[in-house]
PDB file of C-alpha atoms in Angstrom:
ATOM      1  CA  ARG A   1       9.884  -1.472  38.690  1.00 57.00           C
ATOM      2  CA  ASN A   2       7.412  -1.554  41.561  1.00 64.00           C
ATOM      3  CA  ILE A   3       7.197   2.244  41.743  1.00 63.00           C
ATOM      4  CA  TYR A   4       6.353   2.630  38.059  1.00 62.00           C
ATOM      5  CA  GLY A   5       4.382  -0.592  37.634  1.00 65.00           C
ATOM      6  CA  ILE A   6       6.755  -1.917  34.971  1.00 67.00           C
ATOM      7  CA  ASP A   7       5.905  -5.340  33.589  1.00 71.00           C
ATOM      8  CA  PRO A   8       9.140  -6.891  32.242  1.00 72.00           C
ATOM      9  CA  GLU A   9       7.091  -9.366  30.206  1.00 76.00           C
ATOM     10  CA  THR A  10       5.564  -6.547  28.141  1.00 78.00           C
ATOM     11  CA  THR A  11       8.077  -5.122  25.684  1.00 83.00           C
ATOM     12  CA  LEU A  12       7.854  -2.886  22.635  1.00 85.00           C
ATOM     13  CA  GLU A  13       9.250  -5.645  20.445  1.00 86.00           C
ATOM     14  CA  LYS A  14       6.605  -8.117  21.624  1.00 90.00           C
ATOM     15  CA  SER A  15       3.818  -5.582  21.121  1.00 90.00           C
ATOM     16  CA  LEU A  16       4.965  -4.835  17.577  1.00 93.00           C
ATOM     17  CA  LYS A  17       5.184  -8.535  16.788  1.00 93.00           C
ATOM     18  CA  ALA A  18       1.632  -9.033  18.046  1.00 94.00           C
ATOM     19  CA  ALA A  19       0.553  -6.257  15.660  1.00 95.00           C
ATOM     20  CA  GLY A  20       2.382  -7.904  12.759  1.00 96.00           C
ATOM     21  CA  VAL A  21       5.060  -5.214  12.503  1.00 97.00           C
ATOM     22  CA  LYS A  22       8.799  -5.886  12.222  1.00 96.00           C
ATOM     23  CA  PRO A  23      11.274  -3.344  13.678  1.00 95.00           C
ATOM     24  CA  GLU A  24      12.984  -2.938  10.298  1.00 97.00           C
ATOM     25  CA  GLU A  25       9.654  -1.912   8.711  1.00 97.00           C
ATOM     26  CA  ILE A  26       9.442   1.244  10.818  1.00 97.00           C
ATOM     27  CA  THR A  27      10.903   4.289   9.065  1.00 98.00           C
ATOM     28  CA  LYS A  28       9.972   7.169  11.392  1.00 98.00           C
ATOM     29  CA  VAL A  29       9.900   7.408  15.185  1.00 98.00           C
ATOM     30  CA  LEU A  30       8.395  10.536  16.771  1.00 98.00           C
ATOM     31  CA  HIS A  31       9.576  11.191  20.301  1.00 98.00           C
ATOM     32  CA  THR A  32       7.291  13.385  22.370  1.00 98.00           C
ATOM     33  CA  HIS A  33      10.267  13.986  24.671  1.00 98.00           C
ATOM     34  CA  LEU A  34      13.287  12.113  25.948  1.00 98.00           C
ATOM     35  CA  HIS A  35      12.240  11.134  29.466  1.00 98.00           C
ATOM     36  CA  PHE A  36      13.173   7.509  30.078  1.00 95.00           C
ATOM     37  CA  ASP A  37       9.554   6.343  30.098  1.00 94.00           C
ATOM     38  CA  HIS A  38       9.013   7.787  26.620  1.00 95.00           C
ATOM     39  CA  ALA A  39      12.372   7.291  24.893  1.00 96.00           C
ATOM     40  CA  GLY A  40      13.126   3.885  26.375  1.00 92.00           C
ATOM     41  CA  GLY A  41      13.203   1.206  23.688  1.00 92.00           C
ATOM     42  CA  SER A  42      14.795   3.517  21.124  1.00 97.00           C
ATOM     43  CA  VAL A  43      18.037   1.559  21.260  1.00 97.00           C
ATOM     44  CA  LYS A  44      19.076  -2.023  21.867  1.00 95.00           C
ATOM     45  CA  LYS A  45      22.314  -3.742  22.772  1.00 95.00           C
ATOM     46  CA  GLU A  46      24.041  -5.552  19.913  1.00 95.00           C
ATOM     47  CA  ASP A  47      27.506  -7.074  20.280  1.00 95.00           C
ATOM     48  CA  GLY A  48      27.976  -5.088  23.467  1.00 95.00           C
ATOM     49  CA  LYS A  49      27.093  -1.748  21.833  1.00 96.00           C
ATOM     50  CA  LEU A  50      23.944   0.380  21.858  1.00 98.00           C
ATOM     51  CA  VAL A  51      22.437   0.677  18.370  1.00 98.00           C
ATOM     52  CA  PRO A  52      19.085   1.992  17.059  1.00 98.00           C
ATOM     53  CA  ALA A  53      16.273  -0.457  17.772  1.00 97.00           C
ATOM     54  CA  PHE A  54      14.687   0.417  14.430  1.00 98.00           C
ATOM     55  CA  PRO A  55      17.489   0.117  11.866  1.00 97.00           C
ATOM     56  CA  SER A  56      15.564   1.688   8.975  1.00 98.00           C
ATOM     57  CA  ALA A  57      14.188   4.632  10.938  1.00 98.00           C
ATOM     58  CA  LYS A  58      14.909   8.284  11.454  1.00 98.00           C
ATOM     59  CA  TYR A  59      14.033   9.507  14.942  1.00 99.00           C
ATOM     60  CA  PHE A  60      12.552  12.970  15.535  1.00 98.00           C
ATOM     61  CA  VAL A  61      12.575  15.134  18.669  1.00 98.00           C
ATOM     62  CA  ARG A  62      12.577  18.843  19.464  1.00 97.00           C
ATOM     63  CA  LYS A  63      16.019  20.414  19.465  1.00 97.00           C
ATOM     64  CA  LYS A  64      15.057  22.190  22.676  1.00 97.00           C
ATOM     65  CA  ASN A  65      14.270  18.907  24.398  1.00 98.00           C
ATOM     66  CA  PHE A  66      17.453  17.235  23.187  1.00 98.00           C
ATOM     67  CA  GLU A  67      19.523  20.129  24.502  1.00 98.00           C
ATOM     68  CA  TRP A  68      17.692  20.160  27.815  1.00 98.00           C
ATOM     69  CA  GLY A  69      17.904  16.390  28.196  1.00 98.00           C
ATOM     70  CA  SER A  70      21.622  16.472  27.425  1.00 97.00           C
ATOM     71  CA  SER A  71      22.158  18.897  30.316  1.00 97.00           C
ATOM     72  CA  PRO A  72      19.117  18.698  32.615  1.00 97.00           C
ATOM     73  CA  SER A  73      18.591  20.438  35.934  1.00 96.00           C
ATOM     74  CA  ASP A  74      18.979  18.801  39.322  1.00 96.00           C
ATOM     75  CA  ARG A  75      15.179  18.786  39.477  1.00 95.00           C
ATOM     76  CA  ASP A  76      14.718  16.415  36.523  1.00 96.00           C
ATOM     77  CA  ARG A  77      18.117  14.816  36.019  1.00 96.00           C
ATOM     78  CA  GLY A  78      16.749  11.381  36.899  1.00 95.00           C
ATOM     79  CA  SER A  79      14.175  11.566  34.097  1.00 97.00           C
ATOM     80  CA  TYR A  80      16.767  11.695  31.304  1.00 98.00           C
ATOM     81  CA  ILE A  81      18.888   8.611  30.627  1.00 97.00           C
ATOM     82  CA  LYS A  82      21.387   9.553  27.942  1.00 97.00           C
ATOM     83  CA  GLN A  83      21.895   5.962  26.818  1.00 97.00           C
ATOM     84  CA  ASN A  84      18.360   6.171  25.396  1.00 97.00           C
ATOM     85  CA  PHE A  85      19.134   8.953  22.924  1.00 98.00           C
ATOM     86  CA  VAL A  86      22.839   9.829  22.630  1.00 98.00           C
ATOM     87  CA  PRO A  87      23.522   6.648  20.572  1.00 98.00           C
ATOM     88  CA  LEU A  88      20.868   7.816  18.094  1.00 98.00           C
ATOM     89  CA  MET A  89      22.787  11.030  17.541  1.00 98.00           C
ATOM     90  CA  GLU A  90      26.057   9.106  17.271  1.00 98.00           C
ATOM     91  CA  HIS A  91      24.537   6.903  14.551  1.00 98.00           C
ATOM     92  CA  GLY A  92      23.254   9.947  12.659  1.00 98.00           C
ATOM     93  CA  VAL A  93      19.583   8.976  12.870  1.00 99.00           C
ATOM     94  CA  LEU A  94      18.263  11.604  15.299  1.00 98.00           C
ATOM     95  CA  GLU A  95      16.661  14.626  13.611  1.00 97.00           C
ATOM     96  CA  LEU A  96      16.222  17.777  15.720  1.00 97.00           C
ATOM     97  CA  ILE A  97      13.092  19.843  15.080  1.00 96.00           C
ATOM     98  CA  ASP A  98      13.150  23.631  15.474  1.00 92.00           C
ATOM     99  CA  ASP A  99       9.675  24.861  14.525  1.00 84.00           C
ATOM    100  CA  ALA A 100       7.195  25.542  17.320  1.00 82.00           C
ATOM    101  CA  THR A 101       4.407  23.974  15.256  1.00 84.00           C
ATOM    102  CA  MET A 102       5.005  21.991  12.107  1.00 91.00           C
ATOM    103  CA  GLU A 103       3.226  19.830   9.582  1.00 93.00           C
ATOM    104  CA  PHE A 104       5.335  16.715   9.918  1.00 95.00           C
ATOM    105  CA  MET A 105       3.680  14.976   6.999  1.00 94.00           C
ATOM    106  CA  ASP A 106       0.239  14.901   5.456  1.00 96.00           C
ATOM    107  CA  GLY A 107      -2.259  14.582   8.297  1.00 97.00           C
ATOM    108  CA  ILE A 108       0.330  14.634  11.102  1.00 98.00           C
ATOM    109  CA  SER A 109       1.164  17.857  12.947  1.00 96.00           C
ATOM    110  CA  LEU A 110       3.561  18.423  15.844  1.00 96.00           C
ATOM    111  CA  TYR A 111       2.985  20.980  18.609  1.00 95.00           C
ATOM    112  CA  GLU A 112       5.636  22.179  21.021  1.00 96.00           C
ATOM    113  CA  ILE A 113       4.514  22.234  24.662  1.00 97.00           C
ATOM    114  CA  ASN A 114       6.801  23.317  27.484  1.00 98.00           C
ATOM    115  CA  GLY A 115       5.021  22.962  30.821  1.00 98.00           C
ATOM    116  CA  HIS A 116       6.022  19.388  31.607  1.00 98.00           C
ATOM    117  CA  THR A 117       9.558  19.718  30.280  1.00 98.00           C
ATOM    118  CA  PHE A 118      11.194  22.022  27.772  1.00 98.00           C
ATOM    119  CA  GLY A 119      10.545  21.083  24.151  1.00 97.00           C
ATOM    120  CA  GLN A 120       8.000  18.331  24.611  1.00 98.00           C
ATOM    121  CA  GLN A 121       5.834  17.822  21.526  1.00 97.00           C
ATOM    122  CA  ALA A 122       2.278  16.614  21.202  1.00 97.00           C
ATOM    123  CA  ILE A 123       1.181  14.816  18.040  1.00 98.00           C
ATOM    124  CA  LYS A 124      -2.044  15.512  16.166  1.00 98.00           C
ATOM    125  CA  ILE A 125      -3.246  13.024  13.554  1.00 98.00           C
ATOM    126  CA  SER A 126      -6.224  14.006  11.412  1.00 97.00           C
ATOM    127  CA  ASP A 127      -7.884  12.780   8.236  1.00 96.00           C
ATOM    128  CA  GLY A 128     -10.146  15.818   8.008  1.00 90.00           C
ATOM    129  CA  ALA A 129     -13.087  14.017   9.577  1.00 94.00           C
ATOM    130  CA  GLN A 130     -11.570  12.685  12.794  1.00 97.00           C
ATOM    131  CA  THR A 131      -8.690  13.892  14.949  1.00 98.00           C
ATOM    132  CA  LEU A 132      -6.495  11.924  17.335  1.00 98.00           C
ATOM    133  CA  PHE A 133      -4.352  14.015  19.681  1.00 99.00           C
ATOM    134  CA  PHE A 134      -1.485  12.248  21.454  1.00 98.00           C
ATOM    135  CA  CYS A 135      -1.161  14.297  24.649  1.00 97.00           C
ATOM    136  CA  ALA A 136       2.150  12.842  25.862  1.00 96.00           C
ATOM    137  CA  ASP A 137       2.583  14.220  29.400  1.00 98.00           C
ATOM    138  CA  LEU A 138       0.439  17.314  28.920  1.00 98.00           C
ATOM    139  CA  ILE A 139      -2.578  15.258  30.029  1.00 98.00           C
ATOM    140  CA  PRO A 140      -1.095  11.950  31.200  1.00 97.00           C
ATOM    141  CA  MET A 141      -4.302  10.420  32.617  1.00 97.00           C
ATOM    142  CA  HIS A 142      -8.013  11.110  32.286  1.00 98.00           C
ATOM    143  CA  ALA A 143      -7.962  12.343  35.889  1.00 97.00           C
ATOM    144  CA  HIS A 144      -5.798  15.260  34.698  1.00 98.00           C
ATOM    145  CA  VAL A 145      -8.454  16.662  32.344  1.00 98.00           C
ATOM    146  CA  PRO A 146      -9.735  19.280  34.858  1.00 98.00           C
ATOM    147  CA  LEU A 147      -7.513  22.335  34.425  1.00 97.00           C
ATOM    148  CA  PRO A 148      -6.125  22.577  37.989  1.00 96.00           C
ATOM    149  CA  TYR A 149      -5.074  18.909  38.039  1.00 98.00           C
ATOM    150  CA  ILE A 150      -1.402  19.005  37.045  1.00 98.00           C
ATOM    151  CA  MET A 151       1.145  16.363  37.972  1.00 95.00           C
ATOM    152  CA  GLY A 152       4.034  17.158  40.300  1.00 94.00           C
ATOM    153  CA  TYR A 153       6.690  16.277  37.708  1.00 94.00           C
ATOM    154  CA  ASP A 154       5.925  19.369  35.605  1.00 98.00           C
ATOM    155  CA  LEU A 155       8.706  21.965  35.570  1.00 98.00           C
ATOM    156  CA  GLN A 156       6.348  24.849  34.737  1.00 98.00           C
ATOM    157  CA  PRO A 157       2.855  24.055  36.058  1.00 98.00           C
ATOM    158  CA  LEU A 158       1.354  27.424  35.103  1.00 98.00           C
ATOM    159  CA  VAL A 159       2.555  26.924  31.536  1.00 98.00           C
ATOM    160  CA  THR A 160       0.951  23.474  31.588  1.00 98.00           C
ATOM    161  CA  LEU A 161      -2.281  25.077  32.763  1.00 98.00           C
ATOM    162  CA  GLN A 162      -2.379  27.430  29.779  1.00 98.00           C
ATOM    163  CA  GLU A 163      -1.376  24.698  27.313  1.00 98.00           C
ATOM    164  CA  LYS A 164      -4.104  22.405  28.649  1.00 98.00           C
ATOM    165  CA  LYS A 165      -6.655  25.181  28.350  1.00 98.00           C
ATOM    166  CA  GLU A 166      -5.841  25.691  24.666  1.00 98.00           C
ATOM    167  CA  VAL A 167      -5.801  21.982  23.805  1.00 98.00           C
ATOM    168  CA  LEU A 168      -8.968  21.147  25.740  1.00 99.00           C
ATOM    169  CA  ALA A 169     -10.846  24.030  24.122  1.00 98.00           C
ATOM    170  CA  LYS A 170     -10.040  22.707  20.652  1.00 98.00           C
ATOM    171  CA  ALA A 171     -10.639  19.105  21.699  1.00 98.00           C
ATOM    172  CA  SER A 172     -14.061  20.003  23.042  1.00 98.00           C
ATOM    173  CA  ASP A 173     -15.077  22.221  20.123  1.00 98.00           C
ATOM    174  CA  GLU A 174     -13.801  19.861  17.411  1.00 97.00           C
ATOM    175  CA  ASP A 175     -14.542  16.500  19.090  1.00 98.00           C
ATOM    176  CA  TRP A 176     -10.930  15.314  19.243  1.00 98.00           C
ATOM    177  CA  THR A 177      -9.959  11.962  20.712  1.00 98.00           C
ATOM    178  CA  LEU A 178      -7.255  12.511  23.336  1.00 99.00           C
ATOM    179  CA  VAL A 179      -4.769   9.694  23.977  1.00 98.00           C
ATOM    180  CA  VAL A 180      -3.811   9.598  27.672  1.00 98.00           C
ATOM    181  CA  GLN A 181      -0.866   7.268  27.655  1.00 93.00           C
ATOM    182  CA  HIS A 182      -0.193   6.926  31.384  1.00 94.00           C
ATOM    183  CA  ASP A 183      -3.771   6.042  32.272  1.00 95.00           C
ATOM    184  CA  PRO A 184      -4.200   2.612  33.905  1.00 92.00           C
ATOM    185  CA  GLU A 185      -7.882   2.424  32.939  1.00 94.00           C
ATOM    186  CA  VAL A 186      -8.387   3.835  29.442  1.00 96.00           C
ATOM    187  CA  VAL A 187      -6.412   4.539  26.272  1.00 97.00           C
ATOM    188  CA  ALA A 188      -8.248   7.700  25.240  1.00 98.00           C
ATOM    189  CA  VAL A 189     -11.057  10.098  26.107  1.00 98.00           C
ATOM    190  CA  LYS A 190     -13.316  12.748  24.607  1.00 98.00           C
ATOM    191  CA  VAL A 191     -13.968  15.915  26.580  1.00 99.00           C
ATOM    192  CA  GLU A 192     -16.653  18.567  26.944  1.00 98.00           C
ATOM    193  CA  ARG A 193     -17.084  22.010  28.456  1.00 97.00           C
ATOM    194  CA  THR A 194     -19.318  22.303  31.522  1.00 97.00           C
ATOM    195  CA  ASP A 195     -20.175  25.167  33.847  1.00 96.00           C
ATOM    196  CA  LYS A 196     -17.401  23.821  36.096  1.00 94.00           C
ATOM    197  CA  GLY A 197     -14.786  23.574  33.361  1.00 97.00           C
ATOM    198  CA  PHE A 198     -13.597  20.763  31.110  1.00 98.00           C
ATOM    199  CA  ARG A 199     -14.643  17.233  31.966  1.00 98.00           C
ATOM    200  CA  VAL A 200     -14.366  13.753  30.445  1.00 98.00           C
ATOM    201  CA  LYS A 201     -17.364  13.108  28.199  1.00 98.00           C
ATOM    202  CA  GLU A 202     -16.478   9.599  27.058  1.00 98.00           C
ATOM    203  CA  LYS A 203     -13.840   7.016  27.953  1.00 97.00           C
ATOM    204  CA  LEU A 204     -12.537   5.015  24.997  1.00 96.00           C
ATOM    205  CA  PHE A 205     -10.769   1.647  24.791  1.00 92.00           C
ATOM    206  CA  GLN A 206     -10.964   0.446  28.385  1.00 85.00           C
ATOM    207  CA  LEU A 207      -7.878  -1.427  29.612  1.00 79.00           C
TER     208      LEU A 207
END
């Protein structure tokens, strides 16, 4: 808990309640990937058994990531906790996605990215006027916006470099809002091109 800065008083259930949302009202859960810090909270213990935390929901993840997480390498074995996702498959609520890029539903697109781990997916939400891009672990913090800044957890850092380059180019050209979910300071940023590469233009929603 100390290493990862986990606050046991802050839970997904409490956060949803504060937002006025009941677990049974959620019908779709999009996993970016199945690392424990992203898939944790998908299940809960009920009568001594692990069951889906959202009883009305289908869960979605890349087939590639499910297969990798089910049999990870020695390098990233500690990042995948099977109790977080195997029960979802056993209950028949985990949907495996094959397409490299897909229109999940109107206004929501999924993009496969493989630098951090195999079969991670980023999520793009757009209404035609504004675009929110959920980076997952492609760009975990605003400090990782410069292209060479890649975290040590990534299995394929050169792939991450290319994926970042493509995303940041579009984000800069089309004024996307990038959600950086591991950042301790901000929720999201906007970026710009400079003569020294991509940089943060604006920090949004300070923590």
